[in-house]
CSV table of C-alpha atoms in Angstrom, one decimal:
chain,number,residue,atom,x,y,z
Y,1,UNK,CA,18.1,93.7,39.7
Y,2,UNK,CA,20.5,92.8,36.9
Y,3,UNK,CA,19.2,92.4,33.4
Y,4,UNK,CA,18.1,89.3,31.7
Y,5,UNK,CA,20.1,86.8,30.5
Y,6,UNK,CA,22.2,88.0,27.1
Y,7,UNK,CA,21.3,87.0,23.7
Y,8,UNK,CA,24.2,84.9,23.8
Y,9,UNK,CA,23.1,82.3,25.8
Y,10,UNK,CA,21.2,80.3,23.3
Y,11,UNK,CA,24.9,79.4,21.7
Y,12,UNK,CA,26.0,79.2,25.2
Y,13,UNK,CA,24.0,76.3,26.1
Y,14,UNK,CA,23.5,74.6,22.9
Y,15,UNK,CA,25.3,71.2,23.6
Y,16,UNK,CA,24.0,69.0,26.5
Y,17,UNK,CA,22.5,71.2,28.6
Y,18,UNK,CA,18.9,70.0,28.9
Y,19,UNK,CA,16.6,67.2,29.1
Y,20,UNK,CA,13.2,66.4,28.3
Y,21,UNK,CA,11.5,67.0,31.6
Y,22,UNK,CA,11.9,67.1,35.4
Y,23,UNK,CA,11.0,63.9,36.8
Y,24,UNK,CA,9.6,64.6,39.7
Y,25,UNK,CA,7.4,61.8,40.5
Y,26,UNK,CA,7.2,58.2,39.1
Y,27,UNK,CA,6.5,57.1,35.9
Y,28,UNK,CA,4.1,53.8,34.8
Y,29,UNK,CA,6.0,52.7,31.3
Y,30,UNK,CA,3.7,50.5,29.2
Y,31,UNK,CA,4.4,48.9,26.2
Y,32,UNK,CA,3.7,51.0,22.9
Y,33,UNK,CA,2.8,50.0,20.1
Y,34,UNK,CA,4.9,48.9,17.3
Y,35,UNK,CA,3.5,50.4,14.3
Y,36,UNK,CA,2.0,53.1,13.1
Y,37,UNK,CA,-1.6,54.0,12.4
Y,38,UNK,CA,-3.0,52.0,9.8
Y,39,UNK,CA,-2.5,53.0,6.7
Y,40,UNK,CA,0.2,55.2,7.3
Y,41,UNK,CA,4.0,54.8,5.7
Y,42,UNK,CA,7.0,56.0,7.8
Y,43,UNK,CA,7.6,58.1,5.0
Y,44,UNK,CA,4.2,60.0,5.0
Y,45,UNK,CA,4.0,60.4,8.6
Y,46,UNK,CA,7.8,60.7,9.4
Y,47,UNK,CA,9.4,65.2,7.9
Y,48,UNK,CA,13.3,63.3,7.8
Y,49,UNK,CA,12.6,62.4,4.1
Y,50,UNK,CA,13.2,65.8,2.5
Y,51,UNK,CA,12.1,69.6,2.6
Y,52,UNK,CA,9.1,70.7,4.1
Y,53,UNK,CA,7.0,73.7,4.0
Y,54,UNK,CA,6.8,76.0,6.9
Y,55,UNK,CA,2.9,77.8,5.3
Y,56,UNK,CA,0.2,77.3,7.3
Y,57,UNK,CA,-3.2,76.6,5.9
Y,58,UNK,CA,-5.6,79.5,6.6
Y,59,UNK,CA,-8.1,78.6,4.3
Y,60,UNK,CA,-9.6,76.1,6.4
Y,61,UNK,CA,-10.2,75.5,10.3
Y,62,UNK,CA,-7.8,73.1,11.8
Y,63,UNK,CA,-8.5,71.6,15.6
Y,64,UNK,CA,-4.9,70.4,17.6
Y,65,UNK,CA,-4.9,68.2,20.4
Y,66,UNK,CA,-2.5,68.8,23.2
Y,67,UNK,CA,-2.0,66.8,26.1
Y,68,UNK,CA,0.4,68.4,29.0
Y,69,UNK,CA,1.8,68.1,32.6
Y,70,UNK,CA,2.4,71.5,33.2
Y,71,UNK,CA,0.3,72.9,36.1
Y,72,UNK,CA,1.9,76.6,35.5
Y,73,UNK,CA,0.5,79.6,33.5
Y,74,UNK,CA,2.7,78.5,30.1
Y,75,UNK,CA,1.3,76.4,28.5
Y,76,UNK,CA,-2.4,77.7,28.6
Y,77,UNK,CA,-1.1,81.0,27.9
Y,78,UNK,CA,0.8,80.1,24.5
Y,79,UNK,CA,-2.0,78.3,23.7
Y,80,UNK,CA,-4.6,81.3,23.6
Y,81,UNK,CA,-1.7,83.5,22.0
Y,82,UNK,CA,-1.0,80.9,19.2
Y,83,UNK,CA,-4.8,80.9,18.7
Y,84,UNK,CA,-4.4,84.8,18.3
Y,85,UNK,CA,-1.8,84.6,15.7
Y,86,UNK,CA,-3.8,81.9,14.1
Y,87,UNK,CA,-7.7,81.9,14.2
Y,88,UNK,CA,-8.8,79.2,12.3
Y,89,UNK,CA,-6.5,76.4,15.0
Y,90,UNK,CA,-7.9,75.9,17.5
Y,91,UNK,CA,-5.8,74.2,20.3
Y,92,UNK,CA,-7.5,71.9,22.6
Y,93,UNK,CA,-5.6,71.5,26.1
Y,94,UNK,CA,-6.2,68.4,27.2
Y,95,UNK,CA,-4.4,69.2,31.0
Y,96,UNK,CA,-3.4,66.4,33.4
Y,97,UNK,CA,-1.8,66.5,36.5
Y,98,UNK,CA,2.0,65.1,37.1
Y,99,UNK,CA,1.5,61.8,38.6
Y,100,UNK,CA,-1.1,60.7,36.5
Y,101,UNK,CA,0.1,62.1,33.3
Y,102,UNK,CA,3.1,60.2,34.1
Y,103,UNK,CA,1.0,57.0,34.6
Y,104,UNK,CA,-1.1,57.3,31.3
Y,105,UNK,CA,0.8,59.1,28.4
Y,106,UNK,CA,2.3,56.1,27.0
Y,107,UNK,CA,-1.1,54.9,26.2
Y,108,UNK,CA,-2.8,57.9,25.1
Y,109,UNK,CA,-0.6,58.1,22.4
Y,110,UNK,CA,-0.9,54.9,21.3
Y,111,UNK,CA,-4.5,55.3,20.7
Y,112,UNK,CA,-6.2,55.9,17.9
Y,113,UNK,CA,-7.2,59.6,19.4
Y,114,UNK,CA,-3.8,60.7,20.3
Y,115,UNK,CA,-2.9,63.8,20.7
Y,116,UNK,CA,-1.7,65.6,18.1
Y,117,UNK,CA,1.1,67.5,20.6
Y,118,UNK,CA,2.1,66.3,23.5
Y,119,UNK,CA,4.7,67.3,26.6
Y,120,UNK,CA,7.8,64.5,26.3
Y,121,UNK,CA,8.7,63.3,29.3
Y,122,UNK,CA,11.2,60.7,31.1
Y,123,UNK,CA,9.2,57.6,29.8
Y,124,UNK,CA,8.0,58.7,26.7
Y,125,UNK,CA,11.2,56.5,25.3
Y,126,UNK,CA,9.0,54.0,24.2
Y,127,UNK,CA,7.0,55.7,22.0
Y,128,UNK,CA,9.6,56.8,20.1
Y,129,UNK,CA,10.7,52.8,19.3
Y,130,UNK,CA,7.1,52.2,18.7
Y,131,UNK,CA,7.3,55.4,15.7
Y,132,UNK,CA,4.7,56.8,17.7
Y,133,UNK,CA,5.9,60.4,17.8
Y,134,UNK,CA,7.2,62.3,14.6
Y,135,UNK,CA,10.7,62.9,13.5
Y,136,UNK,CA,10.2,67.1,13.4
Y,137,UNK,CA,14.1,67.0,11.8
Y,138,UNK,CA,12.8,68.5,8.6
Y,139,UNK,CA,10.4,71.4,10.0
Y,140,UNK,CA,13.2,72.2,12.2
Y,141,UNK,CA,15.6,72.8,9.5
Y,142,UNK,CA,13.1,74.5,7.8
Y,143,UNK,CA,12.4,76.9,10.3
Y,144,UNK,CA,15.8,77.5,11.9
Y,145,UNK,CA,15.4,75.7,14.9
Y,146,UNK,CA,18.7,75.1,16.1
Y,147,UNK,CA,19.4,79.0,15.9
Y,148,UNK,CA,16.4,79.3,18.1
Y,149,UNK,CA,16.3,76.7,20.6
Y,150,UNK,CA,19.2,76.0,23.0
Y,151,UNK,CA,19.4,72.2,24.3
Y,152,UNK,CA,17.7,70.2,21.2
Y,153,UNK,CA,19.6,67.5,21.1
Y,154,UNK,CA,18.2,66.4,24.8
Y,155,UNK,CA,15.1,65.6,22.5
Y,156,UNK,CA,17.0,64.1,19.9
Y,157,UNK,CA,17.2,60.3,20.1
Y,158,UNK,CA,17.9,57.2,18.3
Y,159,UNK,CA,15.7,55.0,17.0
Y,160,UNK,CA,15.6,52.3,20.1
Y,161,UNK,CA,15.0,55.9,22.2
Y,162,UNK,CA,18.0,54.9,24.4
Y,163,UNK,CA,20.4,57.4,24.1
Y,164,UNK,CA,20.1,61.1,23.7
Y,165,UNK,CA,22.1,63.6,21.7
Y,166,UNK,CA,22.1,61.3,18.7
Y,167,UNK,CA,19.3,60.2,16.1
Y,168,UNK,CA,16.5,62.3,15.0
Y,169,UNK,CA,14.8,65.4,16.1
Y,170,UNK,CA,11.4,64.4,17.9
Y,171,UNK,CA,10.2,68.0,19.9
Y,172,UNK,CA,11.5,72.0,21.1
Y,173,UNK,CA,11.8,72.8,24.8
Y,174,UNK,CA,8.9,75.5,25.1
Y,175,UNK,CA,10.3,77.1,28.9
Y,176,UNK,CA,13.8,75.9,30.3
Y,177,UNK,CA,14.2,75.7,34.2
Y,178,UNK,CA,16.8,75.0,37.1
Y,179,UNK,CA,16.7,74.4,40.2
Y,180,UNK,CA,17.8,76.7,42.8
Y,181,UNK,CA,17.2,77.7,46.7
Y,182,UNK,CA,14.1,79.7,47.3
Y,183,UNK,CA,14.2,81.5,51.0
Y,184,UNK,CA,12.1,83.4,53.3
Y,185,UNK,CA,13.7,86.9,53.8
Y,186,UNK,CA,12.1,87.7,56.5
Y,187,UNK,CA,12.8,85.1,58.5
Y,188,UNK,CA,15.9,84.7,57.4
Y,189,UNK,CA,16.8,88.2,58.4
Y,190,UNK,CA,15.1,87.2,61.6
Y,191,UNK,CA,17.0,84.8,62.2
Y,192,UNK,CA,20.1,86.4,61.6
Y,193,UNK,CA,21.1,84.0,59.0
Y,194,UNK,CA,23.4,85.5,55.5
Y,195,UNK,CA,22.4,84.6,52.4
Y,196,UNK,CA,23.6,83.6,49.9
Y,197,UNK,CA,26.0,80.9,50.9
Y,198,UNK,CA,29.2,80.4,49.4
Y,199,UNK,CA,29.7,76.5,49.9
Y,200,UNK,CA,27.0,73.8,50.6
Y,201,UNK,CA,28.8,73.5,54.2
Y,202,UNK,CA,27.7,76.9,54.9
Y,203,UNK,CA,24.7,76.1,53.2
Y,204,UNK,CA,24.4,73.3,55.8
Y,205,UNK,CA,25.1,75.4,58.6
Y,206,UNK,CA,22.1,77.7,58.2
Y,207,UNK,CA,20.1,75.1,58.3
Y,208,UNK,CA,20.9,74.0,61.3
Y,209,UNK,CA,20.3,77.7,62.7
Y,210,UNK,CA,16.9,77.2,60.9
Y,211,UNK,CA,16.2,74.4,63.0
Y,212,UNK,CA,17.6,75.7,66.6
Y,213,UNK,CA,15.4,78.0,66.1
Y,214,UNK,CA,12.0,75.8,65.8
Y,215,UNK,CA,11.9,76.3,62.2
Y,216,UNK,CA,11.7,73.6,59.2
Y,217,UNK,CA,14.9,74.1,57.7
Y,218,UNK,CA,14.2,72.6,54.2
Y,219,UNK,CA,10.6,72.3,52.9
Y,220,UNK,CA,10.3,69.2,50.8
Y,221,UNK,CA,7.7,66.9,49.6
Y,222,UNK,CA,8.6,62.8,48.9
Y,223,UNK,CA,5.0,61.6,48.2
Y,224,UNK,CA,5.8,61.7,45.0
Y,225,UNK,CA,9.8,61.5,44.9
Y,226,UNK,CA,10.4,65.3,45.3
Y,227,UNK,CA,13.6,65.0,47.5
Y,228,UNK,CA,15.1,64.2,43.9
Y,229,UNK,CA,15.4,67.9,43.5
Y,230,UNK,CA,17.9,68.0,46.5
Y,231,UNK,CA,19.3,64.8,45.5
Y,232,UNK,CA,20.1,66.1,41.9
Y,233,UNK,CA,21.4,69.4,42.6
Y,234,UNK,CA,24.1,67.6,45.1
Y,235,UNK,CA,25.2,65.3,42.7
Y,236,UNK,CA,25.3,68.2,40.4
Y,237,UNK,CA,27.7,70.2,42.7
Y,238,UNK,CA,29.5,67.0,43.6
Y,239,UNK,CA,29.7,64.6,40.1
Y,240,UNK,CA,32.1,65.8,37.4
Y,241,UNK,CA,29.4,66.7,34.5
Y,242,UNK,CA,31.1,64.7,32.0
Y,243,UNK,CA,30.2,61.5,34.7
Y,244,UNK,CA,27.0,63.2,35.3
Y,245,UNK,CA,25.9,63.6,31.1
Y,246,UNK,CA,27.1,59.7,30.4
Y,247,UNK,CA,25.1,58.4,32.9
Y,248,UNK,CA,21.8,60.9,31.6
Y,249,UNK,CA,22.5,60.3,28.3
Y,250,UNK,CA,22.3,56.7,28.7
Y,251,UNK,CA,25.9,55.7,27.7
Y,252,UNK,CA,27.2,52.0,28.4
Y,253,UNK,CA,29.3,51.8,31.3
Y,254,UNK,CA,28.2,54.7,33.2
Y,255,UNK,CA,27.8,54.9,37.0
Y,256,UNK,CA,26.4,56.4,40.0
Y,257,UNK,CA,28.0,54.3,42.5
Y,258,UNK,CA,31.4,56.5,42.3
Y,259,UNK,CA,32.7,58.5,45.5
Y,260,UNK,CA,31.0,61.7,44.1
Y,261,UNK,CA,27.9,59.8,44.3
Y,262,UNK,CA,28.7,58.6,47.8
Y,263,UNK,CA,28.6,62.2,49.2
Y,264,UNK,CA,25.6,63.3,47.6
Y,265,UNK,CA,23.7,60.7,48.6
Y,266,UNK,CA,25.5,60.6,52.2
Y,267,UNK,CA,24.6,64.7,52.3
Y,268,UNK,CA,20.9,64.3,51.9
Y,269,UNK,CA,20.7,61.5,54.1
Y,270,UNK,CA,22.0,63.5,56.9
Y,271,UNK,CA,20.3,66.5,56.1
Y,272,UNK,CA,16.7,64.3,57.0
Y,273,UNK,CA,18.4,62.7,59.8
Y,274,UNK,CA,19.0,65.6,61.4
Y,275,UNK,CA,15.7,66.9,61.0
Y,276,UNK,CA,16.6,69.9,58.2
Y,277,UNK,CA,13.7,68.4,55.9
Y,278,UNK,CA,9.9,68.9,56.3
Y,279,UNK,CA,9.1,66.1,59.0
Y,280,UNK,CA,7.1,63.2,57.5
Y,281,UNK,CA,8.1,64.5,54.2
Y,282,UNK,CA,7.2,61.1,52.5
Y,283,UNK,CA,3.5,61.7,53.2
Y,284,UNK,CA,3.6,65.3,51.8
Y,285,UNK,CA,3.3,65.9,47.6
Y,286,UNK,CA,6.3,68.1,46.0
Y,287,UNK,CA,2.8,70.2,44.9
Y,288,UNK,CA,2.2,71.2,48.7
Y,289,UNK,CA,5.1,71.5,49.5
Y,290,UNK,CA,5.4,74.5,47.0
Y,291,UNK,CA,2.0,75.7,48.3
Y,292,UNK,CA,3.3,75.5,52.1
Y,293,UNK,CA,6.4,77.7,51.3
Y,294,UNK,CA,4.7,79.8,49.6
Y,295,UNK,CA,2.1,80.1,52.5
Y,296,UNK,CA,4.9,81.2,54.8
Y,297,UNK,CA,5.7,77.5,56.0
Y,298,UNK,CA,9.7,77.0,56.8
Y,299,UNK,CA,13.1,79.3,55.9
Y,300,UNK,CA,14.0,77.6,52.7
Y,301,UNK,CA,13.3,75.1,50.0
Y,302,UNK,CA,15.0,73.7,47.0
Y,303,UNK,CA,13.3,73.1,43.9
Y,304,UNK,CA,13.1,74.5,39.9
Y,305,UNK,CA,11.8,78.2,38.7
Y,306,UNK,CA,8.5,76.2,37.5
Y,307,UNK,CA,7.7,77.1,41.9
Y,308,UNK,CA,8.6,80.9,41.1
Y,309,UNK,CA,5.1,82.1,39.9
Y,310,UNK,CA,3.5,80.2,42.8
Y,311,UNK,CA,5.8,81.2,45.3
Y,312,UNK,CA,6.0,84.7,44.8
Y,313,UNK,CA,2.3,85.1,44.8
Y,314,UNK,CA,2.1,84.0,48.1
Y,315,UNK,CA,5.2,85.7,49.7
Y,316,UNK,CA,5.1,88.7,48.0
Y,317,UNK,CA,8.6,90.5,48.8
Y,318,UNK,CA,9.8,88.0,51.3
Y,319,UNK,CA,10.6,85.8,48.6
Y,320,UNK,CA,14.6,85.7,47.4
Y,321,UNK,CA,15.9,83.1,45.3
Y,322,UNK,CA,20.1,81.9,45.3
Y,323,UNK,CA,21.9,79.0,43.5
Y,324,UNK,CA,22.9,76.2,45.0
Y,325,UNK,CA,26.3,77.1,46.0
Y,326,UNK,CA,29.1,74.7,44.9
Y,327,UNK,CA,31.5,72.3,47.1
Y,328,UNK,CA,34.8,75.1,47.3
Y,329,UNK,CA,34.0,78.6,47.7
Y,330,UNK,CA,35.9,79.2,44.4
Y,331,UNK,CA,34.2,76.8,42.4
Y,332,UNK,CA,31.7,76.8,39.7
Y,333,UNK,CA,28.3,76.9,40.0
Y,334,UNK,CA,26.4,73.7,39.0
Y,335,UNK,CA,23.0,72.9,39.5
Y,336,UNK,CA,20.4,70.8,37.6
Y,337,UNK,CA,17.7,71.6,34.8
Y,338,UNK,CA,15.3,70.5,31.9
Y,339,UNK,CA,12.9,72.3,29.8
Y,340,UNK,CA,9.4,71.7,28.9
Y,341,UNK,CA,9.3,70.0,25.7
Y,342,UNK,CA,6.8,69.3,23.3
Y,343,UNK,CA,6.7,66.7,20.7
Y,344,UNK,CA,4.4,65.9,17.7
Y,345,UNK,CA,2.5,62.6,17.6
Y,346,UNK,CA,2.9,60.3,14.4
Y,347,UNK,CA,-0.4,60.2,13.2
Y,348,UNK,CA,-1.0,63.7,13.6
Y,349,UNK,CA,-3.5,64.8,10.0
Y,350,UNK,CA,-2.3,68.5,10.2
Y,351,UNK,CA,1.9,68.7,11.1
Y,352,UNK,CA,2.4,71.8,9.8
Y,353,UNK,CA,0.3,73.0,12.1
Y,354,UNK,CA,1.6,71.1,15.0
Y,355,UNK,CA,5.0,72.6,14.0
Y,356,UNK,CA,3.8,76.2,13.7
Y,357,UNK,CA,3.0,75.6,17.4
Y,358,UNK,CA,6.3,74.3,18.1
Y,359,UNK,CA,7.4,77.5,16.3
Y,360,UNK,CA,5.8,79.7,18.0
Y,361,UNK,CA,7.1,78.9,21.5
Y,362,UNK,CA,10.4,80.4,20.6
Y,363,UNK,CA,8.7,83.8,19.4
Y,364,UNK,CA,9.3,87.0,21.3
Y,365,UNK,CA,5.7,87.4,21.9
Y,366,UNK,CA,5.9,83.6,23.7
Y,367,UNK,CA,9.4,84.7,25.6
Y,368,UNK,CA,6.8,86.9,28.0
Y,369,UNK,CA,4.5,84.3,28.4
Y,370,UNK,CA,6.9,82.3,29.0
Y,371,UNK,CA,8.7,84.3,31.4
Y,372,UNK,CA,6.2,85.4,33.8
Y,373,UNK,CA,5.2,81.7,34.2
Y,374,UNK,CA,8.5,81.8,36.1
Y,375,UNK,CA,10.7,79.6,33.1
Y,376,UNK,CA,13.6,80.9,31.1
Y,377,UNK,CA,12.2,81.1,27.4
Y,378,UNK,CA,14.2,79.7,24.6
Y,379,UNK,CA,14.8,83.7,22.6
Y,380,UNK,CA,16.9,84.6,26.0
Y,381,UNK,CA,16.8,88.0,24.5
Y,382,UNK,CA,13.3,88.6,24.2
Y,383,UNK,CA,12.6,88.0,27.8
Y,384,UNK,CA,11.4,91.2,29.7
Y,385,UNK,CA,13.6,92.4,32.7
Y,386,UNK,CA,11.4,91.3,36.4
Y,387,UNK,CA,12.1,92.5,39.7
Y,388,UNK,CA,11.8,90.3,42.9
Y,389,UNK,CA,11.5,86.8,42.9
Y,390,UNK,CA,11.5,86.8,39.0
Y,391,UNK,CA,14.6,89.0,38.9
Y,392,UNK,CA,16.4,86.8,41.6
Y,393,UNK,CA,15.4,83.9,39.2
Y,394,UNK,CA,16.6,85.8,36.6
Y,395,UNK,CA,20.0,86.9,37.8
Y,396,UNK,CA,20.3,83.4,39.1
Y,397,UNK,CA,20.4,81.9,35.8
Y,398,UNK,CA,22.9,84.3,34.4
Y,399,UNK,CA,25.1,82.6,36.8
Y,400,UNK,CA,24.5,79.2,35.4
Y,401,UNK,CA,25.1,80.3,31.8
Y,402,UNK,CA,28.3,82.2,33.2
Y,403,UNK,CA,29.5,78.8,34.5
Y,404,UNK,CA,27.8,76.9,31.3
Y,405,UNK,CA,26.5,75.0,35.0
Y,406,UNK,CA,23.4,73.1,34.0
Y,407,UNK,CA,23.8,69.5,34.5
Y,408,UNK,CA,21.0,66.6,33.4
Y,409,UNK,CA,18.4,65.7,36.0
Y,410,UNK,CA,19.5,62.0,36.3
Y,411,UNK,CA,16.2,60.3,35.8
Y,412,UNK,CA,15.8,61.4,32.6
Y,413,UNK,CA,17.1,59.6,29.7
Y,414,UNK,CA,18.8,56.3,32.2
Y,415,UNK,CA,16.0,54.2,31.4
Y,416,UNK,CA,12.3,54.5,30.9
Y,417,UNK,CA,11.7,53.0,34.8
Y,418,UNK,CA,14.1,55.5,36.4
Y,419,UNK,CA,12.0,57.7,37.7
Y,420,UNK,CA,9.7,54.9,39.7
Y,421,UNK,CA,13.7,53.5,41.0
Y,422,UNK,CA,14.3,57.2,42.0
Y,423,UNK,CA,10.8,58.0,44.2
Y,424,UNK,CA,11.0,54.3,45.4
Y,425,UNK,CA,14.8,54.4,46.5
Y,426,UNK,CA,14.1,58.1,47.6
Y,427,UNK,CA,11.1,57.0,50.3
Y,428,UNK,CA,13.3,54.3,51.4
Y,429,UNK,CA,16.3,56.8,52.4
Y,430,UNK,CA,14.4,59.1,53.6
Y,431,UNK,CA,12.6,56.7,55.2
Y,432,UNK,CA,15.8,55.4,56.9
Y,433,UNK,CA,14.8,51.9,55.6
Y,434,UNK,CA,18.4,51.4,53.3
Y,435,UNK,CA,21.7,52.7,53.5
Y,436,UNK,CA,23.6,54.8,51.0
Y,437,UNK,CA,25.2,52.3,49.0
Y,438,UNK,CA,21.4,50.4,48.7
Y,439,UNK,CA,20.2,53.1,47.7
Y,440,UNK,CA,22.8,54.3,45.1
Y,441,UNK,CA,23.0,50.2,44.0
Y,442,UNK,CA,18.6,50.5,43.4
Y,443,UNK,CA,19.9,53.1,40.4
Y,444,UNK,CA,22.6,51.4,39.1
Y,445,UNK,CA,20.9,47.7,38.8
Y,446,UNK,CA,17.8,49.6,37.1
Y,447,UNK,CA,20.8,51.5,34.8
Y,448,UNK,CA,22.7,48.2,34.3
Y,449,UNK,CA,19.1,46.1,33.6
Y,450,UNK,CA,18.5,48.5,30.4
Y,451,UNK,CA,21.8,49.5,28.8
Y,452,UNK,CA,22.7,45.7,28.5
């Protein structure tokens, strides 16, 4: 397999390349609050007002909260090697999964217990105009961060939390991902099918072999809006990025109504109408659909490297990993990614410990960690070279930096509701219950409704 990505790539991919998280499912936005804890300034609780010092206590024994979505080996694992590096914090995971961390975050960090680190997500926006969450400018300049950490301005925001790339510093992406096409070698040897395609057309075509032959073309799961992954990496190899960025970064004007648009949404539609996708794939979770591939269900799937741990357990060396391949056989590679970010809550009592944490995700002794959990870590350099499914994953992503090919998932970022308008509009599609230009209209009024 070829190496791991260069040490370059953090300069590579420094400006608008990720975004807070992958939105896979929909998100309940409640109302934050709109101040901060009592008794609390702005200036004692925000690091923007001047130096800050990057000791950590170790004279006294310091608990953390942290509150996360992420239902891979990353996060628990750089939580028990931060406690190694530091044993008097202790980190306290408080784990909960996607859909209803999605549902209830806005609220737990209101409270009066928040956590004191948290995983942002699309529809954390709020918090951010309530001064929930903590401007982390100061520690960041303090520890170097933007030498370490490709993509922070996809956490950087203004104060109304409606446009990204501009504002203050609020968190660091702890694993970066993007989504690819995971495949069954053995079948697809089988089968007779060649891999990797060089345009979606061809792309298209093996499905259709897939399917002759009495196989489930495309595993997917739309219980909880995961057809987005397909959606986004079409609009990814269709959309020019600059159309692609305005309309994740929140920019007035932007669209996704366009021609580009058109045939994205016009491609998955057929690719379920002709019976490509998992059937009944609105009553199946993205979750297990991961867990059916990986059990040997179907010839390919399309999601992010977060799957890669999971599915190479269960197929071993059947397991191969391409990108998604672009609309001209000579074209650049684009495809769609995030990171895992986490930010610091506001009326957090120890934040120089929070952003030790935050520091620490970007150490070579994380980049392992991080990597065998299947995600790119931020020190490229530092990650070890993988074979198999991890070295497909990892050879894979070279191609994206080669291309600088990331593009923003488009729920994140839009508006706070996006990512209940994308799993709604998504089970409608798929459900055959609106047409293309409903469905693409669903985004833009939600789009048009925020960035009055």
């Amino acid at each position: 397999m070829s190496p791991t990505p260069s040490s370059a790539l953090p300069s590579a991919l420094s400006r608008r390349t990720f975004l807070a998280v992958t939105g896979a499912a929909g998100a309940s936005v409640l109302t934050a609050c709109t101040s901060l804890t009592p008794g609390a300034s702005p200036a004692e609780k925000s690091s923007s007002g001047g130096p800050v010092s990057t000791a950590v206590p170790t004279d006294k024994k310091i608990t953390l909260m942290l509150a996360d979505a992420d239902d891979t080996t990353m996060t628990p694992g750089l939580v028990a090697a931060f406690r190694e590096k530091y044993p008097n914090i202790t980190v306290k995971r408080q784990y909960t999964g996607w859909d209803d961390y999605l549902k209830s975050i806005n609220t737990t960090m209101s409270a009066d217990s928040a956590p004191d680190i948290a995983q942002f997500v699309s529809g954390m926006q709020n918090l951010i105009r309530g001064r929930l969450l903590l401007d982390v400018g100061s520690y960041g300049k303090a520890y170097g961060w933007a030498d370490k950490f490709p993509g922070l301005d996809q956490i950087t925001l203004t104060a109304d939390g409606k446009t990204v790339g501009e504002g203050a510093l609020y968190g660091v992406p702890g694993g970066l991902s993007f989504e690819a096409v995971y495949y069954n070698k053995s079948k697809a040897k089988k089968l007779g099918l060649t891999v990797p395609p060089t345009t979606v057309e061809e792309l298209e075509a093996l499905f259709a072999k897939a399917k002759a032959a009495g196989e489930t073309a495309l595993v997917e799961g739309n219980l909880d809006g995961g057809l987005n992954h397909v959606f986004n990496v079409l609009l990814s190899v269709y959309m020019k990025p600059e159309d692609r960025e305005a309309w994740a970064f929140g920019h007035k004007g932007a669209t996704l109504t366009g021609p580009e648009a058109v045939t994205a949404a016009t491609t998955l539609k057929r690719w379920v109408d002709k019976g490509y996708v998992s059937p009944k794939v609105n009553g199946i979770s993205d979750n297990d659909a991961t867990a059916a591939f990986a059990k040997g269900e179907g010839v390919f799937r399309i999601s992010g490297n977060w799957a890669a741990a999971a599915v190479a357990k269960g197929l071993g060396d059947r397991a191969g990993l391409f990108n998604v391949p672009p609309a001209a056989a000579d074209g650049k590679l684009r495809t769609t990614g995030a990171g895992v970010y986490y930010c610091v809550s506001s009326k957090c009592k120890n934040p120089a410990a929070a952003a030790a944490f935050l520091d620490f995700v970007a150490s070579e002794q994380a980049a392992g960690i991080t990597a065998e959990a299947g995600f790119m870590a931020p020190d490229a350099s530092a990650m070890p070279q993988q074979s198999g499914l991890l070295g497909d994953v990892s050879t894979s992503w070279q191609g994206i930096v080669k291309d600088t090919g990331l593009q923003p998932f488009i729920q994140n970022a839009s508006t706070p509701t996006m990512p209940d308008t994308l799993t709604t509009q998504l089970q409608l599609l798929a459900g055959g219950k609106v047409t293309v230009e409903k469905f693409l209209a669903g985004f833009q009024a939600d789009y048009d409704n925020y960035h009055k």
